[in-house]
Coordinates of C-alpha atoms in Angstrom, one line a residue:
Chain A
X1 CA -119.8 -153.4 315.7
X2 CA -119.5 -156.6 314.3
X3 CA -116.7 -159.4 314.1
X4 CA -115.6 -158.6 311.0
X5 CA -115.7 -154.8 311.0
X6 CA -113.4 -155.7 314.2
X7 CA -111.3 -157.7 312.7
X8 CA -110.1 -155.7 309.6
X9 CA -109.6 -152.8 311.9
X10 CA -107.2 -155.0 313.7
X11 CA -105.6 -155.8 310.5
X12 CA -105.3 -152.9 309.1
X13 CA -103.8 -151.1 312.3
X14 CA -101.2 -153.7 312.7
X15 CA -100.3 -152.8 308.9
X16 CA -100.2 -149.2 310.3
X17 CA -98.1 -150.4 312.8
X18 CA -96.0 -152.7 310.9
X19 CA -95.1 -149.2 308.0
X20 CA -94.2 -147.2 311.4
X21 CA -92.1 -149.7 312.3
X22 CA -90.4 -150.2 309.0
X23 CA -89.8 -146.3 308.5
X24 CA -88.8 -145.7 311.7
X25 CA -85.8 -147.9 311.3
X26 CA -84.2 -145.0 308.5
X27 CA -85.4 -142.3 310.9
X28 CA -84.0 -144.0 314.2
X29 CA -80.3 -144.2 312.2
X30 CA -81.0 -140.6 311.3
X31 CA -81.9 -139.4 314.7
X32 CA -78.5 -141.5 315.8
X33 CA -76.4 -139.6 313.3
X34 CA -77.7 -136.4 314.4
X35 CA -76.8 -136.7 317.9
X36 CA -73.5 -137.4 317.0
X37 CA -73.5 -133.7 315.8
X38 CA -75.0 -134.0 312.4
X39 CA -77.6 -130.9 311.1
X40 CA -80.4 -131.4 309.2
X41 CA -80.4 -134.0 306.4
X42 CA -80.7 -132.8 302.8
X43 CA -81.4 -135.7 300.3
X44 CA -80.1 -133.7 297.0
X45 CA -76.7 -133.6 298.8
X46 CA -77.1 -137.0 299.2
X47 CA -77.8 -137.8 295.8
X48 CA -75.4 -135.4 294.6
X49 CA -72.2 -137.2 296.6
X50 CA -74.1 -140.7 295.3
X51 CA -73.9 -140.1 291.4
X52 CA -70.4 -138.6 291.8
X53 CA -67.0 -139.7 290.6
X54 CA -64.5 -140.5 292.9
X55 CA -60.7 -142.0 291.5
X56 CA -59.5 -145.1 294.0
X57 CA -55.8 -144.1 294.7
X58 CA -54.7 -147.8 294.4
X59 CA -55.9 -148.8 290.9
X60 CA -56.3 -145.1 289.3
X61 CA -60.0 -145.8 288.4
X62 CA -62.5 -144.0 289.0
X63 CA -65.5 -145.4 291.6
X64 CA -69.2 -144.4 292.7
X65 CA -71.9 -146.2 294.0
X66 CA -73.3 -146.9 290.5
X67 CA -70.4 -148.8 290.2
X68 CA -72.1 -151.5 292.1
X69 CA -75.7 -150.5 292.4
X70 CA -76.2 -149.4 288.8
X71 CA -77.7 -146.0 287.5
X72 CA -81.3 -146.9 288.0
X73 CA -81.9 -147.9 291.8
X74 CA -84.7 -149.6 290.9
X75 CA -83.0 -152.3 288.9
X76 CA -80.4 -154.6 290.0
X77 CA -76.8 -153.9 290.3
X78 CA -73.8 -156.1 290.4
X79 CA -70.7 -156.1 292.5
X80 CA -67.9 -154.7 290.6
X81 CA -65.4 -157.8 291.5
X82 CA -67.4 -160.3 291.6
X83 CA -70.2 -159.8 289.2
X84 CA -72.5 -160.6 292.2
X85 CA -76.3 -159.7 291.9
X86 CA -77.0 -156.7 293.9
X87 CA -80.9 -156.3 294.8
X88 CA -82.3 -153.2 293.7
X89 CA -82.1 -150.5 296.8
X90 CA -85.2 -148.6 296.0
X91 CA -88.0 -149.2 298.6
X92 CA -90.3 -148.8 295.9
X93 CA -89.3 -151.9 294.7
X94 CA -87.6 -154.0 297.1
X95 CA -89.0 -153.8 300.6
X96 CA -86.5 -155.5 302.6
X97 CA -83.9 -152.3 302.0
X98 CA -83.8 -149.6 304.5
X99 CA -85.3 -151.8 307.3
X100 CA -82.4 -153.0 309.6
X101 CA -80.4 -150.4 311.6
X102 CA -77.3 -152.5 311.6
X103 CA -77.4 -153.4 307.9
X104 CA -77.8 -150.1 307.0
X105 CA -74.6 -149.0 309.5
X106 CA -72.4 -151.7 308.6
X107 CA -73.1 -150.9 304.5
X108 CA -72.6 -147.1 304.6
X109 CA -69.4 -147.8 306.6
X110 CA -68.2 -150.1 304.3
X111 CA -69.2 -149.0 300.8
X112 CA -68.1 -145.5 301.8
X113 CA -64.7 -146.8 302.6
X114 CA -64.6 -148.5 299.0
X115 CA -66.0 -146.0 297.3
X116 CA -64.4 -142.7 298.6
X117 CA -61.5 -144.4 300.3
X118 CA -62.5 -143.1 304.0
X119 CA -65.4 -143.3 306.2
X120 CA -68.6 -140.8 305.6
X121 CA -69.5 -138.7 308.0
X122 CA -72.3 -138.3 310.1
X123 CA -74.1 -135.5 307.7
X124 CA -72.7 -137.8 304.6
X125 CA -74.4 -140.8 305.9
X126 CA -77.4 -139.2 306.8
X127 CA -77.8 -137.3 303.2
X128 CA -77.7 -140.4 301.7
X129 CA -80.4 -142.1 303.7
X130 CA -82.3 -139.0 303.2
X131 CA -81.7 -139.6 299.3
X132 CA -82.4 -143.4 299.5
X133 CA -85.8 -143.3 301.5
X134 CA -87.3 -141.7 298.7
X135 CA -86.9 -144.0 296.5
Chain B
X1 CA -72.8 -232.8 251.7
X2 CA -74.4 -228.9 250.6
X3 CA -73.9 -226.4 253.0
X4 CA -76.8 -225.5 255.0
X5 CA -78.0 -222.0 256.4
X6 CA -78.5 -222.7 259.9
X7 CA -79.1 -220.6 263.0
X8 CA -76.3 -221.2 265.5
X9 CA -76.6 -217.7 267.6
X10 CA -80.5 -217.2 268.9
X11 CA -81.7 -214.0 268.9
X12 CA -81.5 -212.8 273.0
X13 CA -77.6 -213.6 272.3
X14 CA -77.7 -211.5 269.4
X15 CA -79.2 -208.6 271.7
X16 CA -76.9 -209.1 274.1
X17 CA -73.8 -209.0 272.7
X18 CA -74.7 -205.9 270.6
X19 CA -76.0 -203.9 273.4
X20 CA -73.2 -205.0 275.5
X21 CA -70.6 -203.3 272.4
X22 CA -73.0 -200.5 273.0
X23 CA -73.0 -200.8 276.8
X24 CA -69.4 -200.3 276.8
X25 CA -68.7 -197.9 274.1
X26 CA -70.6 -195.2 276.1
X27 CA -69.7 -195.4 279.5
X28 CA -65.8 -196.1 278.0
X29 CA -66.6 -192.4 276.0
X30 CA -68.4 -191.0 279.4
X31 CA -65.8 -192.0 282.0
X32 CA -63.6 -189.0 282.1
X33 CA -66.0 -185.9 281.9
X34 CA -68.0 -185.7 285.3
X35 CA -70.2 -184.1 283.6
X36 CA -71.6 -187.3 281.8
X37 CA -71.3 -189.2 285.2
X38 CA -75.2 -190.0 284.9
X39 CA -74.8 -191.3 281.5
X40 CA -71.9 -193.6 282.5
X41 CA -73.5 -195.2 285.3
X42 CA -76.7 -195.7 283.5
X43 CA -74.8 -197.4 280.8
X44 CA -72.7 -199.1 283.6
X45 CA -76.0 -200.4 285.0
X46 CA -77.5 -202.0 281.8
X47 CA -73.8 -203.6 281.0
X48 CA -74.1 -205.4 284.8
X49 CA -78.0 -206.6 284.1
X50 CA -76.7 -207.6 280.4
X51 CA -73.9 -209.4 281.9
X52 CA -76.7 -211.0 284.5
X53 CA -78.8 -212.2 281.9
X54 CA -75.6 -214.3 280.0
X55 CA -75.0 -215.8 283.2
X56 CA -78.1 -217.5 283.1
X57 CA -79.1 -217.9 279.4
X58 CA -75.3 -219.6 279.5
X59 CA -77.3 -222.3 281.7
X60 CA -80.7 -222.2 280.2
X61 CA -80.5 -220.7 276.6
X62 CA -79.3 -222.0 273.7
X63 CA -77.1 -225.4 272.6
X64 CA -74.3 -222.6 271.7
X65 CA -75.2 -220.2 274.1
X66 CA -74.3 -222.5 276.6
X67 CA -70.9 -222.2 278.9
X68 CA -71.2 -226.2 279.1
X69 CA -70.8 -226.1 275.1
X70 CA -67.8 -224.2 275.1
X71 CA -65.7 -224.8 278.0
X72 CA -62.4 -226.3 276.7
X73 CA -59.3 -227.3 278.3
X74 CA -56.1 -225.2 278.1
X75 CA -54.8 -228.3 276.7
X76 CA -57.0 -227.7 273.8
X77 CA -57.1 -224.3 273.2
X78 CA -53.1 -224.7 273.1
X79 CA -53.7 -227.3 270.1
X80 CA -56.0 -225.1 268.4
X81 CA -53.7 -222.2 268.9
X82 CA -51.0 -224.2 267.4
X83 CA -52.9 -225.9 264.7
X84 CA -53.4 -222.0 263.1
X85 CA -49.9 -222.1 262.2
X86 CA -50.5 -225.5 260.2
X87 CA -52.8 -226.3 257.7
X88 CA -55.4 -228.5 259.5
X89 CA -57.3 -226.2 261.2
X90 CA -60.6 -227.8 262.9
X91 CA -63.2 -225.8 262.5
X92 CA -65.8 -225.3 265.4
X93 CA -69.8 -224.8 264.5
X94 CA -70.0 -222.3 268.0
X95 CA -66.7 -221.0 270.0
X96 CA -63.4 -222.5 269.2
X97 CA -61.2 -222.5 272.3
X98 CA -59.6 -219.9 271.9
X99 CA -62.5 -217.9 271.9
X100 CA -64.2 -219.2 274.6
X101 CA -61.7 -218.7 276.8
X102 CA -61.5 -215.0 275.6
X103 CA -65.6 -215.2 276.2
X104 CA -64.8 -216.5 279.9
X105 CA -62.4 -213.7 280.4
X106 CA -64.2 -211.2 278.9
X107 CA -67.4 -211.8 281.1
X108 CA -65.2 -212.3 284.6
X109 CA -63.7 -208.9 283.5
X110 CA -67.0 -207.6 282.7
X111 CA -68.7 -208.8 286.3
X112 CA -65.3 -207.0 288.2
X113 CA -65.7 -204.0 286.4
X114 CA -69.7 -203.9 287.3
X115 CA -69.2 -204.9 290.9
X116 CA -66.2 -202.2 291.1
X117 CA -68.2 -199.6 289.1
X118 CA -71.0 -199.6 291.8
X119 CA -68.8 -199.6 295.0
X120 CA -67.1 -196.4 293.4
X121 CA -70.4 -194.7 292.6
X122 CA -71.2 -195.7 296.7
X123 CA -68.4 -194.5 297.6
X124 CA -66.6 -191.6 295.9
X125 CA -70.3 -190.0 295.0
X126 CA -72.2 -191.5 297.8
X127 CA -75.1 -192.3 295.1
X128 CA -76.6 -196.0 293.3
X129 CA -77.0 -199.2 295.7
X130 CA -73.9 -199.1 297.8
X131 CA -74.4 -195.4 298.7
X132 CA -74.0 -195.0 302.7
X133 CA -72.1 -198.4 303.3
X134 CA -68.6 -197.1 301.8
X135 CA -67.3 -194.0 303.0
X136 CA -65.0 -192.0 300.8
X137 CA -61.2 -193.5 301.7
X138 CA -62.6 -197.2 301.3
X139 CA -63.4 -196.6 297.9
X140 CA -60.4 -195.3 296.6
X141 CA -58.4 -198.5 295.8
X142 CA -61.6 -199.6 294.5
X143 CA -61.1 -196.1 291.9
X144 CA -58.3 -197.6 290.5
X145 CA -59.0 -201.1 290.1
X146 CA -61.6 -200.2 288.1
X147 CA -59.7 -198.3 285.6
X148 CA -57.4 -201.1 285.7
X149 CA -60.3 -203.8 285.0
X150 CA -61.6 -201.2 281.9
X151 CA -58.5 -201.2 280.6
X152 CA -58.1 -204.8 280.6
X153 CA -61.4 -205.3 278.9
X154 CA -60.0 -202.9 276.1
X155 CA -57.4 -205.3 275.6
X156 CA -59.5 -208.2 276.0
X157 CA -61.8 -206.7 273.2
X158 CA -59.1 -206.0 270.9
X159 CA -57.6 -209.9 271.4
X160 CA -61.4 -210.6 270.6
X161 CA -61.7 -208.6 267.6
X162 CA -58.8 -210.5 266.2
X163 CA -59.4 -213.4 266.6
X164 CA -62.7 -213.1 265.0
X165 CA -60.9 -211.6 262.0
X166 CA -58.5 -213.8 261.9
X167 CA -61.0 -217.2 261.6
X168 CA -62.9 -215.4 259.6
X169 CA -60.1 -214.8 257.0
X170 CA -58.9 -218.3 258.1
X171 CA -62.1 -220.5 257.2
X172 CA -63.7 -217.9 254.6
X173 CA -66.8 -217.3 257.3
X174 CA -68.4 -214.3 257.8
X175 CA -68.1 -214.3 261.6
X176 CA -68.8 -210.9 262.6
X177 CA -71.9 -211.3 259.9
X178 CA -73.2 -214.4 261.9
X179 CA -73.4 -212.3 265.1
X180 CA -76.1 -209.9 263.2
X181 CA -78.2 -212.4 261.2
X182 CA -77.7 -215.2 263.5
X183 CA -77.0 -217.9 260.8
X184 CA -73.8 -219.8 259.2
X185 CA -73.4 -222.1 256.2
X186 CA -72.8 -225.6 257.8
X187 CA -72.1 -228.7 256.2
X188 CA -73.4 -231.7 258.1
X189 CA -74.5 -232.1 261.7
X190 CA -75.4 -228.8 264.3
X191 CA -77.7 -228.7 267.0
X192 CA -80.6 -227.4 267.0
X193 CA -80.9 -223.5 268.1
X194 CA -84.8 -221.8 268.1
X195 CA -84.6 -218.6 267.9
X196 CA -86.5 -217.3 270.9
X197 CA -88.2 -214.2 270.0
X198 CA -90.3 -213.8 273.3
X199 CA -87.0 -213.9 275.8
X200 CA -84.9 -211.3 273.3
X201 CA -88.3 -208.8 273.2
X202 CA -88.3 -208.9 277.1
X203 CA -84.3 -208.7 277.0
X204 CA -85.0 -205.9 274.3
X205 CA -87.8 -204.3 275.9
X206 CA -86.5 -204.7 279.5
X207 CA -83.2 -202.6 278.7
X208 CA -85.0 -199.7 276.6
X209 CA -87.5 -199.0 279.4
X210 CA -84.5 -198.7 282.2
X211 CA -83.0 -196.2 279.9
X212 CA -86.4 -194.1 279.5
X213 CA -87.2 -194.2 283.0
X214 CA -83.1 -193.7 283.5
X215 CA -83.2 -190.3 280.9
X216 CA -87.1 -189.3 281.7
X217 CA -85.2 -186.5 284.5
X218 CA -84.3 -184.4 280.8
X219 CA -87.8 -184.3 279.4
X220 CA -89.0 -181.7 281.9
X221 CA -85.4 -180.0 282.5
X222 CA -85.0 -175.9 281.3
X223 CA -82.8 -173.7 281.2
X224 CA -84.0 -172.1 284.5
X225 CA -84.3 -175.3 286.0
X226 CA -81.9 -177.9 284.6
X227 CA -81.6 -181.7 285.4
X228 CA -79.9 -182.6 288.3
X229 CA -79.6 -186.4 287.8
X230 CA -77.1 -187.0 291.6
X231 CA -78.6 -185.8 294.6
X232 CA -76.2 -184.5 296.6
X233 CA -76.5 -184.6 300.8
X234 CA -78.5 -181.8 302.6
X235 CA -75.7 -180.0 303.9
X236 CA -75.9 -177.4 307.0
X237 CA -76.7 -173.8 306.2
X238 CA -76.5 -170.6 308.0
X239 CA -78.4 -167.8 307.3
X240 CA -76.1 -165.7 308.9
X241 CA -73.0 -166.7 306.5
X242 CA -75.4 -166.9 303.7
X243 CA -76.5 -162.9 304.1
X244 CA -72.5 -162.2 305.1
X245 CA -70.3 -163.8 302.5
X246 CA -73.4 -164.1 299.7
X247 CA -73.5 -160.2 299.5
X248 CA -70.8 -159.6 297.7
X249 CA -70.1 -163.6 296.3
X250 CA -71.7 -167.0 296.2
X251 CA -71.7 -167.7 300.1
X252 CA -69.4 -170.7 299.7
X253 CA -70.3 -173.6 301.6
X254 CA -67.4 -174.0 304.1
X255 CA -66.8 -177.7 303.0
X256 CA -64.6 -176.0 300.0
X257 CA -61.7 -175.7 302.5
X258 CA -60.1 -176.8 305.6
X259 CA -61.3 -175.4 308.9
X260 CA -57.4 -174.1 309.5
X261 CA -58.2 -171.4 306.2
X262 CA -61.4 -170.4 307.1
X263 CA -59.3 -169.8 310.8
X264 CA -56.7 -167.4 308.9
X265 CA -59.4 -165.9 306.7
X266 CA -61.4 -164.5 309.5
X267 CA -58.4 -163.5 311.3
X268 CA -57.3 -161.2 308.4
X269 CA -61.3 -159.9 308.2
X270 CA -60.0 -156.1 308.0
X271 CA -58.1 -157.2 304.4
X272 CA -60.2 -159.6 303.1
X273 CA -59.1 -159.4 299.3
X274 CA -58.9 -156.0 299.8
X275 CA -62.0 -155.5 301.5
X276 CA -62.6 -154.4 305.6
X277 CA -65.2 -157.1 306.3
X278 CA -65.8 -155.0 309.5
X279 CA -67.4 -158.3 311.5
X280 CA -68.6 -157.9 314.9
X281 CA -66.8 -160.1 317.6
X282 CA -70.8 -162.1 317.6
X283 CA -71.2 -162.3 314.2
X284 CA -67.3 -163.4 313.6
X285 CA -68.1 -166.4 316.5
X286 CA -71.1 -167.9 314.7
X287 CA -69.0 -167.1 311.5
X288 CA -66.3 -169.4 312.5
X289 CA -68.1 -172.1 314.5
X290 CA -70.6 -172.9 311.4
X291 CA -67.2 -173.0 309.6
X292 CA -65.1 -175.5 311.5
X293 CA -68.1 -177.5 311.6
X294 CA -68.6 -177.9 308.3
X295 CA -65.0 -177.4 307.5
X296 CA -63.5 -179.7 304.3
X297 CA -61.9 -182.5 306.7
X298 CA -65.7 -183.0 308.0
X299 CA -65.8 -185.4 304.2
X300 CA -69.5 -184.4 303.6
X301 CA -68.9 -184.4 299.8
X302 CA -66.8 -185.6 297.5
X303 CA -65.2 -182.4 296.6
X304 CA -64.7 -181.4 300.3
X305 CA -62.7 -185.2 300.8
X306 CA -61.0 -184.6 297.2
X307 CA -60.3 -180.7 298.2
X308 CA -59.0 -181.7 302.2
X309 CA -56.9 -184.5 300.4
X310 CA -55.0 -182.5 298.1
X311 CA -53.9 -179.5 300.0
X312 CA -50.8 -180.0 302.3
X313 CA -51.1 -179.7 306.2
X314 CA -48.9 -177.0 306.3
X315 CA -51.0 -175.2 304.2
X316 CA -54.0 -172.7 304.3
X317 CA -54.9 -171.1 301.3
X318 CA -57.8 -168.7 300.8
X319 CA -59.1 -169.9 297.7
X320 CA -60.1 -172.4 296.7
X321 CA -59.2 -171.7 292.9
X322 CA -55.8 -172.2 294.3
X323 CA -56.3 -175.8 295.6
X324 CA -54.7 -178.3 293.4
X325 CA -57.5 -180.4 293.1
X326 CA -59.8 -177.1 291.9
X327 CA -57.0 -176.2 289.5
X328 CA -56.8 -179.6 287.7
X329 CA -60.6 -180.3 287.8
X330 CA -60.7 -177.3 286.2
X331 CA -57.8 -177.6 283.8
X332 CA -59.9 -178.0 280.4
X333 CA -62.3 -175.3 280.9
X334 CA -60.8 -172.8 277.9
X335 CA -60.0 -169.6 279.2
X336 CA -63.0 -168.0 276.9
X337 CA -65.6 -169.6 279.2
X338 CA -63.7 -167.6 282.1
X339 CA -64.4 -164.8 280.1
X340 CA -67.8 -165.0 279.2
X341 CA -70.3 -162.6 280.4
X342 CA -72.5 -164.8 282.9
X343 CA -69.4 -166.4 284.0
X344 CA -66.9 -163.6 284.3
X345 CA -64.8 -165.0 287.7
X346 CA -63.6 -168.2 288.6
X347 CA -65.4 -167.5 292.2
X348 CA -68.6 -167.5 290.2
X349 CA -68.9 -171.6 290.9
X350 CA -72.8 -171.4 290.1
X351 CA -72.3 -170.5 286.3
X352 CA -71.8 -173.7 285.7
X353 CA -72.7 -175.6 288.8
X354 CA -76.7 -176.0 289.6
X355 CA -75.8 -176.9 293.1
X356 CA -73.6 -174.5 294.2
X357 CA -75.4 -172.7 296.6
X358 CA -76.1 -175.7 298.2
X359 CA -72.8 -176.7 298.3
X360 CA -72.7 -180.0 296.7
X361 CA -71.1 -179.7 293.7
X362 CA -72.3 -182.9 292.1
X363 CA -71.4 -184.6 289.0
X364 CA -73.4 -184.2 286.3
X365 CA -74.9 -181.0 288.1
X366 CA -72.9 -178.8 285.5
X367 CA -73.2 -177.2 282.5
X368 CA -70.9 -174.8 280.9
X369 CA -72.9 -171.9 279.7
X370 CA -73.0 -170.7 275.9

């Protein structure tokens, strides 16, 4: 073989290895979740609990996470106090989402908290990974 | 013997004082909006150069252009003050002495208020020659004496007017006239004035190419991409803080308040206007050291010092909309800018400001969206 034959083997395996990498961080959360007793995930119950309507028992109004993140994923959202940019979740479009463990766990605890007004569960949390990794 | 046309003011004294009205006018109509802050020290600049060149054509230039030719005693300016109310008024081919004096004021005003203008811009904005030699609390007695010294010009100017008017309606002259064209109608003997047309195109020349290379900044300036005529200082950043607080809001810079309310903020994380920021203990330590260390009292800008000076020590607040000097800096903003779309919140600093994600907040570095 020659040099260069060599060396876009190289670079194409560490792109091989580099995707792995990037989709094993959803999968390693996942795997997390499910020892802490969750089933399997089901991404259309994850999207289902996404799109729906939930009322905040302090101001009466209703919340969901298009509130923030919009009705297209693939397009930007913006925070609903602030009016804050929010980059668009969808891999397809933004590659940095879905690739840091503890990003990904401090978010879901947090936006669930806001949105529903109490922490997901394990199953919840996995669902809407499973949802969001499609994108 | 018939009255004569004759030139009494040469031409680079023509320039001068006209550019000097102009001078004047427009950093006197640019010295209250901080947004204009560029336009008032350019035009602050050319006054001081102006005022630079009379000091020497007032040796060099002109028989009537010279201070030699019209530097009277008080003794006389008190006769020719008194000698209005009479009927024998003498009449004087350049400045009477009245006049002159109010010349000799006017210019000594004129040098203070230069001088004064650019320790100000050194200190108070860090920016023009002085910047880096005055620090911020030097400066601010400076602050005031300028105002003072502007004001007293106004007054001067006015006393100036007048008396122009006044011998002009006293000896049936065109004064104000004679500063345009140059000439007045004189019977008998005058010196002789050139007009010297090379030294006024230079003056003239000189003073229009400072303010193109001065203004060139907004020929390339968009929308996207505005002019940013003040530099402000490279202040610390922290990718951390940055990806924490800019999530959800601009990731203010930490000089926008004192280190004690970034300490109480923190320490109420779990209701952070309303919000659980759910900070780890490691994250929360970096958090708070970049903070304290770029805290307001640390004077890196001007609106940290101006911030840190007007919020009481007993004091922490969390916002800094609710910092006195925020609240009256921000005092003539109408409340339908608040309300406007790209604006929306009063946290929303870069709206208006081009550098708020840098955390300078200069002067002229605004712009209030349409």
């Amino acid at each position: 073989m020659n040099k260069k034959v060599l060396m876009t083997l190289a670079v194409v395996g560490m792109l091989v290895i580099n995707v792995e990498a990037y989709a094993g961080e959803v999968e390693l959360l996942q795997a997390e979740y499910q020892k802490q007793g969750a089933g399997p995930f089901n991404a259309a119950a994850g999207e289902k609990m996404w799109r729906q309507q939930y009322i905040d028992k302090k101001s009466g109004k209703q919340r969901s996470c298009q509130t923030c993140h919009g009705e297209d994923l693939t397009k930007s959202g913006k925070h609903a106090r602030t009016g804050k940019v929010i980059d668009p979740l969808a891999r397809s479009v933004n590659s940095e989402r879905l690739t840091k463990v503890k990003f990904m766990k401090k978010w879901l605890k947090r936006n669930c908290k806001w949105t529903i007004g109490r922490e997901c569960s394990a199953q919840e949390k996995g669902d809407f990974l499973g949802y969001l990794k499609g994108l | 013997m018939q009255p004569k046309k004759t030139m009494v003011w040469d031409l680079p004294i023509r320039l001068f004082h006209w550019m000097m009205v102009l001078a004047f006018t427009l950093a006197w109509a640019t010295h209250e909006d901080s947004r204009h802050l560029d336009i008032h020290t350019i035009s602050g600049y050319t006054f001081f150069g102006l005022l630079l060149f009379r000091l020497i054509w007032g040796v060099v230039g002109s028989h009537y252009a010279r201070f030699s030719e019209f530097s009277y005693a008080p003794s006389e300016v008190l006769l020719y003050l008194r000698s209005l109310l009479g009927s024998g008024v003498k009449h004087y081919i350049g400045h009477n002495p009245a006049g002159a004096w109010a010349i000799f004021i006017l210019l000594t005003l004129g040098l203070l208020l230069a001088i004064t203008g650019v320790i100000v811009l050194g200190g108070e904005e860090q920016q023009g020659l002085l910047a880096g030699y005055i620090s911020f609390d030097q400066s601010a007695p400076f602050s005031m004496l300028h105002e003072a010294l502007a004001w007293s010009m106004v007054v001067l100017i006015v006393v100036h007017v007048s008396g122009v008017l006044i011998e002009s309606l006293l000896h049936r002259e065109n004064l104000i006239g004679a500063m345009f064209r140059g000439t007045k109608w004189i019977a008998g003997q005058s010196a002789q004035v050139p007009t010297h047309h090379l030294v006024a195109s230079v003056l003239l020349v000189s003073v229009i190419t400072w303010g193109a290379i001065s203004l060139n900044g907004y020929v390339n300036a968009t929308d996207e991409k505005p002019y940013q005529p003040f530099k402000g200082p490279s202040l610390a950043m922290n990718e951390l803080w940055n990806e924490e607080c800019g999530a959800c809001h601009l990731a203010f810079h930490p000089s926008l308040l004192p280190a004690r309310s970034w300490q109480r903020l923190f320490k109420q994380q779990e209701d952070h206007f309303q919000e659980d920021l759910m900070l780890d203990e490691e994250t929360l330590a970096e958090l708070m050291a970049y903070a304290s260390d770029n805290a307001a009292e640390h004077k890196q800008t001007e609106a940290a010092w101006k911030i840190n000076r007007s919020i009481k020590k007993e004091q922490s607040p969390l916002r800094v909309t609710s910092v006195e000097y925020w609240k009256e800096k921000h005092s003539n903003v109408a409340e339908a800018v608040w309300k406007q779309e790209t604006v929306k919140s009063k946290t929303n600093c870069g709206a208006c400001h081009f550098d708020a994600e840098q955390g300078t907040f200069q002067d002229s570095a605004m712009k209030i969206p349409e």
